[in-house]
């Protein structure tokens, strides 16, 4: 979520990260928030980003490749 918010900010869409609920002592989810006036632009920026599937997997999981390394 932090990386997505940073990417949006670099593209001219100020974004904040908000934490979700605690579950078992761990924050269960994060949300990226943008102003309603810029929501359409944020969707467009993210939809047209040039991230490869592998990069998105790494950002989401911290793992590279199928073997979890």
GROMACS .gro file of N, CA, C and O in nm:
model
  276
    1UNK      N    1   0.083  -0.119   0.000
    1UNK     CA    2   0.000   0.000   0.000
    1UNK      C    3   0.087   0.125   0.000
    1UNK      O    4   0.056   0.223  -0.068
    2UNK      N    5   0.197   0.122   0.076
    2UNK     CA    6   0.286   0.237   0.080
    2UNK      C    7   0.346   0.264  -0.058
    2UNK      O    8   0.357   0.379  -0.100
    3UNK      N    9   0.384   0.158  -0.128
    3UNK     CA   10   0.443   0.175  -0.261
    3UNK      C   11   0.341   0.229  -0.360
    3UNK      O   12   0.373   0.312  -0.444
    4UNK      N   13   0.218   0.181  -0.352
    4UNK     CA   14   0.114   0.231  -0.442
    4UNK      C   15   0.087   0.379  -0.413
    4UNK      O   16   0.073   0.459  -0.507
    5UNK      N   17   0.082   0.417  -0.286
    5UNK     CA   18   0.059   0.557  -0.250
    5UNK      C   19   0.175   0.644  -0.296
    5UNK      O   20   0.153   0.755  -0.348
    6UNK      N   21   0.296   0.595  -0.283
    6UNK     CA   22   0.413   0.670  -0.330
    6UNK      C   23   0.409   0.687  -0.481
    6UNK      O   24   0.436   0.795  -0.534
    7UNK      N   25   0.375   0.580  -0.552
    7UNK     CA   26   0.366   0.585  -0.697
    7UNK      C   27   0.260   0.687  -0.740
    7UNK      O   28   0.284   0.769  -0.829
    8UNK      N   29   0.143   0.683  -0.677
    8UNK     CA   30   0.038   0.778  -0.711
    8UNK      C   31   0.084   0.922  -0.685
    8UNK      O   32   0.060   1.011  -0.767
    9UNK      N   33   0.150   0.943  -0.572
    9UNK     CA   34   0.197   1.078  -0.540
    9UNK      C   35   0.296   1.130  -0.644
    9UNK      O   36   0.290   1.246  -0.683
   10UNK      N   37   0.385   1.042  -0.690
   10UNK     CA   38   0.480   1.082  -0.795
   10UNK      C   39   0.409   1.116  -0.924
   10UNK      O   40   0.459   1.193  -1.005
   11UNK      N   41   0.291   1.057  -0.945
   11UNK     CA   42   0.213   1.083  -1.066
   11UNK      C   43   0.113   1.197  -1.047
   11UNK      O   44   0.024   1.217  -1.128
   12UNK      N   45   0.127   1.272  -0.939
   12UNK     CA   46   0.042   1.390  -0.917
   12UNK      C   47  -0.090   1.362  -0.847
   12UNK      O   48  -0.181   1.445  -0.852
   13UNK      N   49  -0.102   1.246  -0.784
   13UNK     CA   50  -0.225   1.210  -0.713
   13UNK      C   51  -0.188   1.186  -0.565
   13UNK      O   52  -0.143   1.079  -0.529
   14UNK      N   53  -0.205   1.289  -0.480
   14UNK     CA   54  -0.173   1.270  -0.338
   14UNK      C   55  -0.254   1.154  -0.280
   14UNK      O   56  -0.374   1.143  -0.304
   15UNK      N   57  -0.186   1.067  -0.206
   15UNK     CA   58  -0.252   0.948  -0.152
   15UNK      C   59  -0.206   0.923  -0.010
   15UNK      O   60  -0.093   0.955   0.027
   16UNK      N   61  -0.295   0.866   0.070
   16UNK     CA   62  -0.265   0.828   0.207
   16UNK      C   63  -0.291   0.679   0.225
   16UNK      O   64  -0.377   0.621   0.159
   17UNK      N   65  -0.217   0.619   0.317
   17UNK     CA   66  -0.239   0.478   0.352
   17UNK      C   67  -0.306   0.475   0.488
   17UNK      O   68  -0.261   0.539   0.582
   18UNK      N   69  -0.413   0.398   0.497
   18UNK     CA   70  -0.484   0.381   0.624
   18UNK      C   71  -0.483   0.235   0.661
   18UNK      O   72  -0.500   0.148   0.576
   19UNK      N   73  -0.464   0.211   0.790
   19UNK     CA   74  -0.457   0.074   0.840
   19UNK      C   75  -0.595   0.020   0.869
   19UNK      O   76  -0.683   0.093   0.912
   20UNK      N   77  -0.610  -0.110   0.849
   20UNK     CA   78  -0.736  -0.177   0.878
   20UNK      C   79  -0.741  -0.224   1.021
   20UNK      O   80  -0.677  -0.168   1.109
   21UNK      N   81  -0.815  -0.329   1.044
   21UNK     CA   82  -0.837  -0.383   1.178
   21UNK      C   83  -0.723  -0.472   1.223
   21UNK      O   84  -0.652  -0.531   1.143
   22UNK      N   85  -0.711  -0.483   1.354
   22UNK     CA   86  -0.617  -0.578   1.412
   22UNK      C   87  -0.683  -0.714   1.421
   22UNK      O   88  -0.796  -0.727   1.466
   23UNK      N   89  -0.612  -0.816   1.375
   23UNK     CA   90  -0.660  -0.954   1.387
   23UNK      C   91  -0.544  -1.038   1.438
   23UNK      O   92  -0.444  -1.053   1.369
   24UNK      N   93  -0.556  -1.089   1.558
   24UNK     CA   94  -0.449  -1.170   1.615
   24UNK      C   95  -0.321  -1.092   1.635
   24UNK      O   96  -0.213  -1.146   1.624
   25UNK      N   97  -0.333  -0.963   1.666
   25UNK     CA   98  -0.216  -0.880   1.689
   25UNK      C   99  -0.147  -0.830   1.563
   25UNK      O  100  -0.041  -0.770   1.569
   26UNK      N  101  -0.208  -0.857   1.447
   26UNK     CA  102  -0.150  -0.815   1.319
   26UNK      C  103  -0.253  -0.730   1.245
   26UNK      O  104  -0.371  -0.763   1.244
   27UNK      N  105  -0.207  -0.622   1.185
   27UNK     CA  106  -0.298  -0.540   1.105
   27UNK      C  107  -0.336  -0.620   0.982
   27UNK      O  108  -0.251  -0.667   0.908
   28UNK      N  109  -0.467  -0.636   0.961
   28UNK     CA  110  -0.515  -0.729   0.859
   28UNK      C  111  -0.517  -0.673   0.719
   28UNK      O  112  -0.508  -0.748   0.622
   29UNK      N  113  -0.531  -0.544   0.704
   29UNK     CA  114  -0.535  -0.489   0.570
   29UNK      C  115  -0.497  -0.341   0.572
   29UNK      O  116  -0.499  -0.277   0.676
   30UNK      N  117  -0.462  -0.292   0.456
   30UNK     CA  118  -0.430  -0.152   0.438
   30UNK      C  119  -0.509  -0.100   0.319
   30UNK      O  120  -0.539  -0.175   0.227
   31UNK      N  121  -0.541   0.027   0.323
   31UNK     CA  122  -0.616   0.088   0.213
   31UNK      C  123  -0.542   0.212   0.166
   31UNK      O  124  -0.484   0.285   0.247
   32UNK      N  125  -0.545   0.236   0.036
   32UNK     CA  126  -0.489   0.357  -0.021
   32UNK      C  127  -0.605   0.451  -0.050
   32UNK      O  128  -0.698   0.415  -0.121
   33UNK      N  129  -0.598   0.570   0.008
   33UNK     CA  130  -0.705   0.667  -0.006
   33UNK      C  131  -0.657   0.786  -0.088
   33UNK      O  132  -0.546   0.834  -0.070
   34UNK      N  133  -0.743   0.832  -0.178
   34UNK     CA  134  -0.720   0.956  -0.253
   34UNK      C  135  -0.848   1.038  -0.245
   34UNK      O  136  -0.955   0.987  -0.212
   35UNK      N  137  -0.836   1.167  -0.275
   35UNK     CA  138  -0.956   1.251  -0.271
   35UNK      C  139  -1.054   1.206  -0.379
   35UNK      O  140  -1.014   1.151  -0.484
   36UNK      N  141  -1.181   1.227  -0.354
   36UNK     CA  142  -1.283   1.183  -0.451
   36UNK      C  143  -1.265   1.253  -0.585
   36UNK      O  144  -1.295   1.194  -0.689
   37UNK      N  145  -1.213   1.376  -0.584
   37UNK     CA  146  -1.191   1.448  -0.708
   37UNK      C  147  -1.083   1.383  -0.794
   37UNK      O  148  -1.080   1.401  -0.916
   38UNK      N  149  -0.990   1.310  -0.731
   38UNK     CA  150  -0.880   1.248  -0.804
   38UNK      C  151  -0.892   1.096  -0.816
   38UNK      O  152  -0.802   1.030  -0.868
   39UNK      N  153  -1.003   1.041  -0.771
   39UNK     CA  154  -1.021   0.895  -0.774
   39UNK      C  155  -1.013   0.841  -0.917
   39UNK      O  156  -0.950   0.738  -0.942
   40UNK      N  157  -1.076   0.909  -1.011
   40UNK     CA  158  -1.074   0.863  -1.150
   40UNK      C  159  -0.930   0.862  -1.203
   40UNK      O  160  -0.887   0.766  -1.267
   41UNK      N  161  -0.854   0.968  -1.175
   41UNK     CA  162  -0.713   0.974  -1.219
   41UNK      C  163  -0.631   0.865  -1.152
   41UNK      O  164  -0.548   0.801  -1.216
   42UNK      N  165  -0.654   0.840  -1.024
   42UNK     CA  166  -0.580   0.735  -0.952
   42UNK      C  167  -0.604   0.599  -1.018
   42UNK      O  168  -0.510   0.522  -1.039
   43UNK      N  169  -0.729   0.570  -1.050
   43UNK     CA  170  -0.761   0.443  -1.117
   43UNK      C  171  -0.690   0.434  -1.252
   43UNK      O  172  -0.636   0.331  -1.289
   44UNK      N  173  -0.690   0.546  -1.327
   44UNK     CA  174  -0.626   0.548  -1.458
   44UNK      C  175  -0.475   0.527  -1.444
   44UNK      O  176  -0.416   0.448  -1.518
   45UNK      N  177  -0.413   0.597  -1.349
   45UNK     CA  178  -0.268   0.584  -1.328
   45UNK      C  179  -0.232   0.440  -1.295
   45UNK      O  180  -0.138   0.383  -1.352
   46UNK      N  181  -0.304   0.380  -1.202
   46UNK     CA  182  -0.272   0.242  -1.163
   46UNK      C  183  -0.300   0.143  -1.276
   46UNK      O  184  -0.225   0.049  -1.297
   47UNK      N  185  -0.408   0.165  -1.349
   47UNK     CA  186  -0.442   0.074  -1.459
   47UNK      C  187  -0.340   0.083  -1.572
   47UNK      O  188  -0.319  -0.015  -1.644
   48UNK      N  189  -0.276   0.197  -1.587
   48UNK     CA  190  -0.180   0.216  -1.696
   48UNK      C  191  -0.035   0.210  -1.648
   48UNK      O  192   0.055   0.249  -1.722
   49UNK      N  193  -0.016   0.160  -1.528
   49UNK     CA  194   0.121   0.145  -1.479
   49UNK      C  195   0.191   0.035  -1.558
   49UNK      O  196   0.125  -0.050  -1.618
   50UNK      N  197   0.321   0.037  -1.556
   50UNK     CA  198   0.397  -0.060  -1.633
   50UNK      C  199   0.459  -0.167  -1.546
   50UNK      O  200   0.566  -0.219  -1.574
   51UNK      N  201   0.391  -0.203  -1.437
   51UNK     CA  202   0.441  -0.308  -1.351
   51UNK      C  203   0.421  -0.444  -1.416
   51UNK      O  204   0.317  -0.470  -1.476
   52UNK      N  205   0.519  -0.529  -1.406
   52UNK     CA  206   0.508  -0.667  -1.450
   52UNK      C  207   0.438  -0.746  -1.340
   52UNK      O  208   0.439  -0.707  -1.223
   53UNK      N  209   0.375  -0.857  -1.375
   53UNK     CA  210   0.308  -0.941  -1.276
   53UNK      C  211   0.403  -0.982  -1.165
   53UNK      O  212   0.365  -0.987  -1.048
   54UNK      N  213   0.528  -1.013  -1.201
   54UNK     CA  214   0.626  -1.055  -1.101
   54UNK      C  215   0.655  -0.943  -1.002
   54UNK      O  216   0.672  -0.967  -0.883
   55UNK      N  217   0.661  -0.818  -1.050
   55UNK     CA  218   0.685  -0.704  -0.961
   55UNK      C  219   0.568  -0.686  -0.865
   55UNK      O  220   0.587  -0.661  -0.747
   56UNK      N  221   0.447  -0.700  -0.916
   56UNK     CA  222   0.329  -0.688  -0.831
   56UNK      C  223   0.326  -0.799  -0.726
   56UNK      O  224   0.292  -0.775  -0.610
   57UNK      N  225   0.362  -0.921  -0.768
   57UNK     CA  226   0.368  -1.032  -0.672
   57UNK      C  227   0.469  -1.003  -0.562
   57UNK      O  228   0.443  -1.026  -0.445
   58UNK      N  229   0.586  -0.952  -0.600
   58UNK     CA  230   0.689  -0.919  -0.501
   58UNK      C  231   0.641  -0.811  -0.407
   58UNK      O  232   0.659  -0.820  -0.284
   59UNK      N  233   0.577  -0.706  -0.460
   59UNK     CA  234   0.528  -0.599  -0.375
   59UNK      C  235   0.421  -0.648  -0.279
   59UNK      O  236   0.414  -0.603  -0.165
   60UNK      N  237   0.340  -0.743  -0.324
   60UNK     CA  238   0.233  -0.795  -0.240
   60UNK      C  239   0.281  -0.895  -0.136
   60UNK      O  240   0.230  -0.899  -0.025
   61UNK      N  241   0.382  -0.976  -0.172
   61UNK     CA  242   0.421  -1.086  -0.084
   61UNK      C  243   0.562  -1.075  -0.027
   61UNK      O  244   0.593  -1.137   0.073
   62UNK      N  245   0.648  -0.999  -0.095
   62UNK     CA  246   0.788  -0.993  -0.053
   62UNK      C  247   0.870  -1.107  -0.107
   62UNK      O  248   0.989  -1.119  -0.077
   63UNK      N  249   0.809  -1.194  -0.188
   63UNK     CA  250   0.879  -1.309  -0.244
   63UNK      C  251   0.900  -1.291  -0.393
   63UNK      O  252   0.816  -1.233  -0.462
   64UNK      N  253   1.011  -1.345  -0.444
   64UNK     CA  254   1.042  -1.341  -0.586
   64UNK      C  255   1.032  -1.482  -0.641
   64UNK      O  256   1.088  -1.575  -0.585
   65UNK      N  257   0.961  -1.499  -0.752
   65UNK     CA  258   0.954  -1.628  -0.818
   65UNK      C  259   0.859  -1.725  -0.750
   65UNK      O  260   0.800  -1.699  -0.647
   66UNK      N  261   0.847  -1.842  -0.811
   66UNK     CA  262   0.754  -1.944  -0.763
   66UNK      C  263   0.805  -2.017  -0.640
   66UNK      O  264   0.727  -2.077  -0.567
   67UNK      N  265   0.936  -2.012  -0.617
   67UNK     CA  266   0.991  -2.091  -0.506
   67UNK      C  267   0.996  -2.013  -0.374
   67UNK      O  268   1.046  -2.062  -0.274
   68UNK      N  269   0.941  -1.892  -0.370
   68UNK     CA  270   0.934  -1.816  -0.247
   68UNK      C  271   1.065  -1.755  -0.201
   68UNK      O  272   1.082  -1.721  -0.086
   69UNK      N  273   1.159  -1.744  -0.293
   69UNK     CA  274   1.290  -1.687  -0.257
   69UNK      C  275   1.286  -1.537  -0.277
   69UNK      O  276   1.238  -1.486  -0.371
   0.00000   0.00000   0.00000
